[in-house]
PDB file of C-alpha atoms and ligand atoms in Angstrom:
ATOM      1  CA  MET A  19     -15.970   3.780 -23.101  1.00  0.00           C
ATOM      2  CA  SER A  20     -12.713   5.568 -23.690  1.00  0.00           C
ATOM      3  CA  VAL A  21      -9.472   4.245 -22.072  1.00  0.00           C
ATOM      4  CA  PRO A  22      -7.619   6.949 -20.174  1.00  0.00           C
ATOM      5  CA  PRO A  23      -4.021   7.274 -21.226  1.00  0.00           C
ATOM      6  CA  ARG A  24      -3.064   6.734 -17.536  1.00  0.00           C
ATOM      7  CA  PRO A  25      -5.081   3.589 -16.747  1.00  0.00           C
ATOM      8  CA  VAL A  26      -3.964   3.193 -13.140  1.00  0.00           C
ATOM      9  CA  ALA A  27      -5.813   4.541 -10.039  1.00  0.00           C
ATOM     10  CA  ALA A  28      -3.879   4.341  -6.862  1.00  0.00           C
ATOM     11  CA  ILE A  29      -5.690   3.911  -3.553  1.00  0.00           C
ATOM     12  CA  VAL A  30      -3.965   4.981  -0.418  1.00  0.00           C
ATOM     13  CA  PRO A  31      -5.347   3.802   2.874  1.00  0.00           C
ATOM     14  CA  ALA A  32      -4.239   6.388   5.295  1.00  0.00           C
ATOM     15  CA  ALA A  33      -7.007   6.338   7.861  1.00  0.00           C
ATOM     16  CA  GLY A  34      -5.098   4.602  10.561  1.00  0.00           C
ATOM     17  CA  SER A  35      -4.541   6.225  13.899  1.00  0.00           C
ATOM     18  CA  GLY A  36      -0.769   5.483  14.095  1.00  0.00           C
ATOM     19  CA  GLU A  37      -1.032   4.718  17.798  1.00  0.00           C
ATOM     20  CA  ARG A  38       2.199   2.538  17.662  1.00  0.00           C
ATOM     21  CA  LEU A  39       4.127   5.543  16.132  1.00  0.00           C
ATOM     22  CA  GLY A  40       3.014   7.739  19.001  1.00  0.00           C
ATOM     23  CA  ALA A  41       3.423  10.869  16.935  1.00  0.00           C
ATOM     24  CA  GLY A  42       0.213  12.377  18.372  1.00  0.00           C
ATOM     25  CA  VAL A  43      -1.245  12.722  14.970  1.00  0.00           C
ATOM     26  CA  PRO A  44      -2.535  10.141  12.412  1.00  0.00           C
ATOM     27  CA  LYS A  45       0.567   8.313  10.952  1.00  0.00           C
ATOM     28  CA  ALA A  46       0.103   9.690   7.443  1.00  0.00           C
ATOM     29  CA  MET A  47       0.354  13.217   8.808  1.00  0.00           C
ATOM     30  CA  ALA A  48       3.501  12.586  10.973  1.00  0.00           C
ATOM     31  CA  LEU A  49       6.472  14.580   9.723  1.00  0.00           C
ATOM     32  CA  LEU A  50       9.288  12.958   7.846  1.00  0.00           C
ATOM     33  CA  GLY A  51      12.095  15.277   6.638  1.00  0.00           C
ATOM     34  CA  GLY A  52       9.758  18.171   7.199  1.00  0.00           C
ATOM     35  CA  GLU A  53       6.834  16.794   5.194  1.00  0.00           C
ATOM     36  CA  PRO A  54       3.999  14.502   6.035  1.00  0.00           C
ATOM     37  CA  VAL A  55       4.482  10.772   5.535  1.00  0.00           C
ATOM     38  CA  LEU A  56       1.647  10.995   3.100  1.00  0.00           C
ATOM     39  CA  ALA A  57       3.357  13.385   0.827  1.00  0.00           C
ATOM     40  CA  HIS A  58       6.236  11.036   0.434  1.00  0.00           C
ATOM     41  CA  ALA A  59       3.916   8.224  -0.342  1.00  0.00           C
ATOM     42  CA  VAL A  60       1.966  10.139  -2.948  1.00  0.00           C
ATOM     43  CA  ARG A  61       5.168  11.401  -4.625  1.00  0.00           C
ATOM     44  CA  GLY A  62       6.318   7.867  -4.865  1.00  0.00           C
ATOM     45  CA  LEU A  63       3.109   6.701  -6.689  1.00  0.00           C
ATOM     46  CA  VAL A  64       2.767   9.543  -9.081  1.00  0.00           C
ATOM     47  CA  ALA A  65       6.417   9.091 -10.172  1.00  0.00           C
ATOM     48  CA  GLU A  66       4.990   6.144 -12.081  1.00  0.00           C
ATOM     49  CA  PRO A  67       3.675   7.870 -15.225  1.00  0.00           C
ATOM     50  CA  ARG A  68       0.735   5.416 -15.717  1.00  0.00           C
ATOM     51  CA  VAL A  69      -0.941   6.657 -12.436  1.00  0.00           C
ATOM     52  CA  GLY A  70      -3.852   9.018 -13.446  1.00  0.00           C
ATOM     53  CA  LEU A  71      -5.719   9.187 -10.078  1.00  0.00           C
ATOM     54  CA  VAL A  72      -4.843   9.091  -6.439  1.00  0.00           C
ATOM     55  CA  VAL A  73      -7.768   8.198  -3.909  1.00  0.00           C
ATOM     56  CA  LEU A  74      -7.035   8.823  -0.281  1.00  0.00           C
ATOM     57  CA  ALA A  75      -8.863   7.039   2.590  1.00  0.00           C
ATOM     58  CA  CYS A  76      -8.636   9.407   5.501  1.00  0.00           C
ATOM     59  CA  PRO A  77      -9.465   9.646   9.140  1.00  0.00           C
ATOM     60  CA  ASP A  78     -12.753  11.469   9.642  1.00  0.00           C
ATOM     61  CA  GLY A  79     -12.292  15.222   9.565  1.00  0.00           C
ATOM     62  CA  LEU A  80      -8.903  15.070   7.800  1.00  0.00           C
ATOM     63  CA  GLU A  81     -10.109  14.654   4.215  1.00  0.00           C
ATOM     64  CA  ALA A  82      -9.546  18.186   3.060  1.00  0.00           C
ATOM     65  CA  SER A  83      -6.183  18.619   4.726  1.00  0.00           C
ATOM     66  CA  MET A  84      -4.892  15.367   3.458  1.00  0.00           C
ATOM     67  CA  ALA A  85      -6.174  16.015  -0.055  1.00  0.00           C
ATOM     68  CA  ALA A  86      -4.282  19.338   0.000  1.00  0.00           C
ATOM     69  CA  VAL A  87      -1.045  17.686   1.186  1.00  0.00           C
ATOM     70  CA  ALA A  88      -1.385  15.077  -1.628  1.00  0.00           C
ATOM     71  CA  ALA A  89      -2.329  17.547  -4.341  1.00  0.00           C
ATOM     72  CA  GLU A  90       0.842  19.650  -3.644  1.00  0.00           C
ATOM     73  CA  VAL A  91       3.154  16.775  -4.618  1.00  0.00           C
ATOM     74  CA  ALA A  92       0.796  15.021  -7.139  1.00  0.00           C
ATOM     75  CA  GLY A  93       2.213  16.845 -10.187  1.00  0.00           C
ATOM     76  CA  GLY A  94      -1.264  17.429 -11.529  1.00  0.00           C
ATOM     77  CA  VAL A  95      -2.737  13.950 -11.085  1.00  0.00           C
ATOM     78  CA  PRO A  96      -6.102  14.327  -9.611  1.00  0.00           C
ATOM     79  CA  VAL A  97      -6.423  13.615  -5.963  1.00  0.00           C
ATOM     80  CA  VAL A  98      -9.786  12.564  -4.263  1.00  0.00           C
ATOM     81  CA  ALA A  99     -10.206  11.951  -0.544  1.00  0.00           C
ATOM     82  CA  VAL A 100     -12.820   9.821   1.121  1.00  0.00           C
ATOM     83  CA  THR A 101     -13.548   9.046   4.885  1.00  0.00           C
ATOM     84  CA  GLY A 102     -11.840   5.734   5.814  1.00  0.00           C
ATOM     85  CA  GLY A 103     -13.550   2.734   7.398  1.00  0.00           C
ATOM     86  CA  ALA A 104     -13.122   1.082  10.672  1.00  0.00           C
ATOM     87  CA  THR A 105     -10.615  -1.411   9.168  1.00  0.00           C
ATOM     88  CA  ARG A 106      -8.027  -1.239   6.428  1.00  0.00           C
ATOM     89  CA  ALA A 107     -10.274  -3.389   4.192  1.00  0.00           C
ATOM     90  CA  GLY A 108     -13.282  -1.012   4.890  1.00  0.00           C
ATOM     91  CA  SER A 109     -11.005   2.036   3.917  1.00  0.00           C
ATOM     92  CA  VAL A 110      -9.992   0.466   0.655  1.00  0.00           C
ATOM     93  CA  ARG A 111     -13.642  -0.454  -0.091  1.00  0.00           C
ATOM     94  CA  ARG A 112     -14.762   3.072   0.388  1.00  0.00           C
ATOM     95  CA  ALA A 113     -11.907   4.423  -1.828  1.00  0.00           C
ATOM     96  CA  LEU A 114     -12.640   1.802  -4.440  1.00  0.00           C
ATOM     97  CA  ASP A 115     -16.203   3.018  -4.638  1.00  0.00           C
ATOM     98  CA  VAL A 116     -15.154   6.364  -6.130  1.00  0.00           C
ATOM     99  CA  VAL A 117     -12.706   4.961  -8.741  1.00  0.00           C
ATOM    100  CA  PRO A 118     -14.296   5.506 -12.095  1.00  0.00           C
ATOM    101  CA  GLU A 119     -14.796   2.362 -14.221  1.00  0.00           C
ATOM    102  CA  THR A 120     -12.515   3.746 -16.924  1.00  0.00           C
ATOM    103  CA  PHE A 121      -9.519   2.811 -14.722  1.00  0.00           C
ATOM    104  CA  ALA A 122      -8.451  -0.724 -15.698  1.00  0.00           C
ATOM    105  CA  VAL A 123      -5.816  -1.093 -13.013  1.00  0.00           C
ATOM    106  CA  VAL A 124      -6.069  -0.294  -9.261  1.00  0.00           C
ATOM    107  CA  LEU A 125      -3.006  -0.085  -6.874  1.00  0.00           C
ATOM    108  CA  VAL A 126      -3.540  -0.216  -3.089  1.00  0.00           C
ATOM    109  CA  HIS A 127      -0.507   1.404  -1.303  1.00  0.00           C
ATOM    110  CA  ASP A 128      -0.192   1.889   2.460  1.00  0.00           C
ATOM    111  CA  ALA A 129       0.684   5.565   3.156  1.00  0.00           C
ATOM    112  CA  ALA A 130       2.993   4.101   5.736  1.00  0.00           C
ATOM    113  CA  ARG A 131       5.214   2.468   3.060  1.00  0.00           C
ATOM    114  CA  CYS A 132       6.161   5.960   2.048  1.00  0.00           C
ATOM    115  CA  LEU A 133       9.626   5.410   0.582  1.00  0.00           C
ATOM    116  CA  VAL A 134       8.823   2.600  -1.979  1.00  0.00           C
ATOM    117  CA  PRO A 135      11.109   3.094  -5.006  1.00  0.00           C
ATOM    118  CA  MET A 136       9.548   3.732  -8.388  1.00  0.00           C
ATOM    119  CA  GLU A 137      10.870   0.488  -9.915  1.00  0.00           C
ATOM    120  CA  VAL A 138       8.656  -1.473  -7.505  1.00  0.00           C
ATOM    121  CA  VAL A 139       5.565   0.394  -8.481  1.00  0.00           C
ATOM    122  CA  ALA A 140       6.391  -0.099 -12.151  1.00  0.00           C
ATOM    123  CA  ALA A 141       6.877  -3.813 -11.724  1.00  0.00           C
ATOM    124  CA  VAL A 142       3.559  -4.132 -10.071  1.00  0.00           C
ATOM    125  CA  VAL A 143       1.805  -2.274 -12.866  1.00  0.00           C
ATOM    126  CA  ASP A 144       3.683  -4.188 -15.524  1.00  0.00           C
ATOM    127  CA  ALA A 145       2.665  -7.594 -14.021  1.00  0.00           C
ATOM    128  CA  VAL A 146      -1.082  -6.508 -13.750  1.00  0.00           C
ATOM    129  CA  LEU A 147      -1.052  -5.299 -17.491  1.00  0.00           C
ATOM    130  CA  ASP A 148       0.590  -8.638 -18.387  1.00  0.00           C
ATOM    131  CA  GLY A 149      -2.542 -10.350 -17.124  1.00  0.00           C
ATOM    132  CA  ALA A 150      -1.949 -11.125 -13.436  1.00  0.00           C
ATOM    133  CA  SER A 151      -5.011 -11.263 -11.157  1.00  0.00           C
ATOM    134  CA  ALA A 152      -3.134  -9.896  -8.213  1.00  0.00           C
ATOM    135  CA  VAL A 153       0.465  -8.626  -7.742  1.00  0.00           C
ATOM    136  CA  VAL A 154       2.430  -8.147  -4.621  1.00  0.00           C
ATOM    137  CA  PRO A 155       6.034  -7.146  -3.959  1.00  0.00           C
ATOM    138  CA  GLY A 156       7.660  -9.563  -1.572  1.00  0.00           C
ATOM    139  CA  LEU A 157      10.975  -9.888   0.147  1.00  0.00           C
ATOM    140  CA  PRO A 158      12.768 -13.087   1.573  1.00  0.00           C
ATOM    141  CA  VAL A 159      12.521 -13.176   5.375  1.00  0.00           C
ATOM    142  CA  VAL A 160      15.722 -12.601   7.368  1.00  0.00           C
ATOM    143  CA  ASP A 161      14.385 -13.696  10.743  1.00  0.00           C
ATOM    144  CA  THR A 162      13.766 -17.345  11.760  1.00  0.00           C
ATOM    145  CA  ILE A 163       9.998 -17.489  12.195  1.00  0.00           C
ATOM    146  CA  ARG A 164       8.038 -19.761  14.536  1.00  0.00           C
ATOM    147  CA  ALA A 165       4.230 -20.393  14.204  1.00  0.00           C
ATOM    148  CA  VAL A 166       2.402 -20.653  17.386  1.00  0.00           C
ATOM    149  CA  ASP A 167      -0.820 -22.626  17.873  1.00  0.00           C
ATOM    150  CA  ALA A 168      -3.772 -21.940  20.146  1.00  0.00           C
ATOM    151  CA  ASP A 169      -2.053 -24.007  23.036  1.00  0.00           C
ATOM    152  CA  GLY A 170       1.034 -21.985  22.798  1.00  0.00           C
ATOM    153  CA  ARG A 171       3.026 -24.799  21.038  1.00  0.00           C
ATOM    154  CA  SER A 172       5.303 -23.379  18.486  1.00  0.00           C
ATOM    155  CA  ARG A 173       7.353 -24.706  15.543  1.00  0.00           C
ATOM    156  CA  THR A 174       9.949 -23.313  13.156  1.00  0.00           C
ATOM    157  CA  LEU A 175       8.750 -22.487   9.603  1.00  0.00           C
ATOM    158  CA  ASP A 176      11.006 -23.072   6.627  1.00  0.00           C
ATOM    159  CA  ARG A 177      12.229 -19.423   6.116  1.00  0.00           C
ATOM    160  CA  ALA A 178      13.231 -20.298   2.474  1.00  0.00           C
ATOM    161  CA  THR A 179       9.624 -20.642   1.571  1.00  0.00           C
ATOM    162  CA  LEU A 180       8.480 -17.287   3.207  1.00  0.00           C
ATOM    163  CA  ARG A 181       8.069 -13.847   1.708  1.00  0.00           C
ATOM    164  CA  ALA A 182       7.321 -10.673   3.520  1.00  0.00           C
ATOM    165  CA  VAL A 183       4.637  -8.855   1.581  1.00  0.00           C
ATOM    166  CA  GLN A 184       4.761  -5.122   0.863  1.00  0.00           C
ATOM    167  CA  THR A 185       2.697  -2.636  -1.153  1.00  0.00           C
ATOM    168  CA  PRO A 186       1.750  -1.275  -3.592  1.00  0.00           C
ATOM    169  CA  GLN A 187      -0.338  -4.407  -4.411  1.00  0.00           C
ATOM    170  CA  GLY A 188      -1.954  -4.297  -8.012  1.00  0.00           C
ATOM    171  CA  PHE A 189      -5.126  -5.713  -9.501  1.00  0.00           C
ATOM    172  CA  PRO A 190      -7.354  -5.468 -12.530  1.00  0.00           C
ATOM    173  CA  ALA A 191     -10.067  -3.151 -11.239  1.00  0.00           C
ATOM    174  CA  ALA A 192     -12.764  -5.674 -11.811  1.00  0.00           C
ATOM    175  CA  VAL A 193     -11.028  -8.357  -9.712  1.00  0.00           C
ATOM    176  CA  LEU A 194     -10.479  -6.026  -6.792  1.00  0.00           C
ATOM    177  CA  ARG A 195     -14.166  -4.992  -6.942  1.00  0.00           C
ATOM    178  CA  ARG A 196     -15.256  -8.639  -6.999  1.00  0.00           C
ATOM    179  CA  ALA A 197     -12.866  -9.468  -4.004  1.00  0.00           C
ATOM    180  CA  HIS A 198     -14.177  -6.684  -1.855  1.00  0.00           C
ATOM    181  CA  GLY A 199     -17.761  -7.559  -2.805  1.00  0.00           C
ATOM    182  CA  ALA A 200     -17.055 -11.057  -1.533  1.00  0.00           C
ATOM    183  CA  GLY A 201     -15.564  -9.504   1.522  1.00  0.00           C
ATOM    184  CA  ASP A 202     -13.308 -12.303   3.059  1.00  0.00           C
ATOM    185  CA  PRO A 203     -13.418 -11.167   6.682  1.00  0.00           C
ATOM    186  CA  GLY A 204     -10.082 -13.216   7.447  1.00  0.00           C
ATOM    187  CA  ALA A 205      -7.946 -11.550   4.839  1.00  0.00           C
ATOM    188  CA  THR A 206      -5.196  -9.134   6.147  1.00  0.00           C
ATOM    189  CA  ASP A 207      -4.432  -7.561   2.729  1.00  0.00           C
ATOM    190  CA  ASP A 208      -6.201  -7.162  -0.626  1.00  0.00           C
ATOM    191  CA  ALA A 209      -4.213  -9.922  -2.310  1.00  0.00           C
ATOM    192  CA  GLY A 210      -5.504 -12.251   0.361  1.00  0.00           C
ATOM    193  CA  MET A 211      -9.079 -11.213  -0.530  1.00  0.00           C
ATOM    194  CA  VAL A 212      -8.389 -12.013  -4.305  1.00  0.00           C
ATOM    195  CA  GLU A 213      -6.770 -15.349  -3.257  1.00  0.00           C
ATOM    196  CA  ALA A 214     -10.057 -16.144  -1.360  1.00  0.00           C
ATOM    197  CA  LEU A 215     -11.773 -15.984  -4.701  1.00  0.00           C
ATOM    198  CA  GLY A 216      -9.527 -18.869  -5.919  1.00  0.00           C
ATOM    199  CA  LEU A 217      -7.346 -16.561  -8.039  1.00  0.00           C
ATOM    200  CA  PRO A 218      -3.480 -16.697  -8.100  1.00  0.00           C
ATOM    201  CA  VAL A 219      -1.263 -13.991  -6.652  1.00  0.00           C
ATOM    202  CA  THR A 220       1.926 -13.133  -8.440  1.00  0.00           C
ATOM    203  CA  LEU A 221       4.979 -12.023  -6.524  1.00  0.00           C
ATOM    204  CA  VAL A 222       7.442  -9.371  -7.880  1.00  0.00           C
ATOM    205  CA  PRO A 223      10.649  -8.400  -6.097  1.00  0.00           C
ATOM    206  CA  GLY A 224      10.034  -5.965  -3.200  1.00  0.00           C
ATOM    207  CA  HIS A 225      12.620  -3.532  -1.781  1.00  0.00           C
ATOM    208  CA  PRO A 226      13.961  -2.785   1.649  1.00  0.00           C
ATOM    209  CA  ARG A 227      13.014   0.883   1.228  1.00  0.00           C
ATOM    210  CA  ALA A 228       9.299  -0.109   0.959  1.00  0.00           C
ATOM    211  CA  PHE A 229       9.246  -0.982   4.686  1.00  0.00           C
ATOM    212  CA  LYS A 230       6.254   0.125   6.755  1.00  0.00           C
ATOM    213  CA  VAL A 231       6.820   2.995   9.007  1.00  0.00           C
ATOM    214  CA  THR A 232       5.015   1.590  12.179  1.00  0.00           C
ATOM    215  CA  THR A 233       7.242   2.423  15.246  1.00  0.00           C
ATOM    216  CA  PRO A 234       9.410   5.325  16.320  1.00  0.00           C
ATOM    217  CA  LEU A 235      12.446   3.202  15.291  1.00  0.00           C
ATOM    218  CA  ASP A 236      11.046   2.955  11.708  1.00  0.00           C
ATOM    219  CA  LEU A 237      10.576   6.660  11.538  1.00  0.00           C
ATOM    220  CA  LEU A 238      14.227   7.106  12.563  1.00  0.00           C
ATOM    221  CA  LEU A 239      15.398   4.911   9.664  1.00  0.00           C
ATOM    222  CA  ALA A 240      13.024   6.753   7.218  1.00  0.00           C
ATOM    223  CA  GLU A 241      14.444  10.181   8.451  1.00  0.00           C
ATOM    224  CA  ALA A 242      17.966   8.884   7.776  1.00  0.00           C
ATOM    225  CA  LEU A 243      17.067   7.723   4.235  1.00  0.00           C
ATOM    226  CA  VAL A 244      15.240  11.069   3.424  1.00  0.00           C
ATOM    227  CA  ALA A 245      18.227  13.032   4.736  1.00  0.00           C
ATOM    228  CA  GLY A 246      20.520  10.883   2.505  1.00  0.00           C
ATOM    229  CA  GLN A 247      18.381  11.453  -0.479  1.00  0.00           C
ATOM    230  CA  GLU A 248      18.673  15.224  -0.038  1.00  0.00           C
ATOM    231  CA  ASP A 249      22.604  15.178   0.067  1.00  0.00           C
TER     232      ASP A 249
HETATM  233  O1  C5P B  16      -2.148  -0.347  11.000  1.00  0.00           O
HETATM  234  P1  C5P B  16      -1.337  -0.645   9.732  1.00  0.00           P
HETATM  235  O2  C5P B  16      -0.079  -0.033   9.915  1.00  0.00           O
HETATM  236  O3  C5P B  16      -1.292  -2.227   9.363  1.00  0.00           O
HETATM  237  O4  C5P B  16      -2.149   0.010   8.619  1.00  0.00           O
HETATM  238  C1  C5P B  16      -1.699  -0.023   7.191  1.00  0.00           C
HETATM  239  C2  C5P B  16      -2.277   1.074   6.451  1.00  0.00           C
HETATM  240  O5  C5P B  16      -3.770   1.076   6.542  1.00  0.00           O
HETATM  241  C3  C5P B  16      -1.942   2.412   6.941  1.00  0.00           C
HETATM  242  O6  C5P B  16      -1.380   3.279   5.915  1.00  0.00           O
HETATM  243  C4  C5P B  16      -3.127   2.880   7.681  1.00  0.00           C
HETATM  244  O7  C5P B  16      -3.309   4.347   7.621  1.00  0.00           O
HETATM  245  C5  C5P B  16      -4.241   2.246   6.762  1.00  0.00           C
HETATM  246  N1  C5P B  16      -5.513   2.088   7.606  1.00  0.00           N
HETATM  247  C6  C5P B  16      -6.680   2.672   7.089  1.00  0.00           C
HETATM  248  N2  C5P B  16      -7.938   2.505   7.752  1.00  0.00           N
HETATM  249  C7  C5P B  16      -7.944   1.761   8.896  1.00  0.00           C
HETATM  250  C8  C5P B  16      -6.711   1.222   9.421  1.00  0.00           C
HETATM  251  C9  C5P B  16      -5.566   1.293   8.806  1.00  0.00           C
HETATM  252  O8  C5P B  16      -6.698   3.246   5.974  1.00  0.00           O
HETATM  253  N3  C5P B  16      -9.073   1.682   9.509  1.00  0.00           N
END
């Protein structure tokens, strides 16, 4: 089997409704600096020269329009769009199904983390190619966090031991396929599914710009950052 010169396939789960953003359109199609959030996310991924395929998981009916948005900024990197699932994990699984076996590395990157800097993407790819079974960018937590039990009792966690996890997360393609085949229903991200297989997860430094656009306040911050870039 020939190894592609660009061995990385990037999956973009973008099938969420974006209700918390309240933009009236799925979050990935909400406008940021005059362009859909999705366009920013795809541009950030293909800035990494080892990315050779982008697979979008889209809300039903938006596959063609989202593929067109992505293709416009993909700089010639092929774009494929599939219909997403009912959950984020379901959307990733459907996208993974169309990634050819020739891609050795798979990134999974939320469309909503649309301003991730290139160095974060590169660090994730590097760590996977160095042999990691799962790689996540993480940032120290600035808030004090309390864990709440079923009875409503809470206790403070040691913040120094916590990291807030971002995307892109990176995996050897075979490991991610195994993890999704096993289908841990409790996992909230792909690295958690790999962890459920008993494999280690490697942390690389995340970046404040890789925050997830979830609420109108996040969109305001993203608008300011994009406007600043254009100066
Ligand atoms: O809802 P949340 O912000 O955690 O979603 C994270 C990412 O997963 C978003 O980019 C969203 O579009 C995507 N997603 C998906 N399919 C779903 C739910 C969420 O692709 N069913």
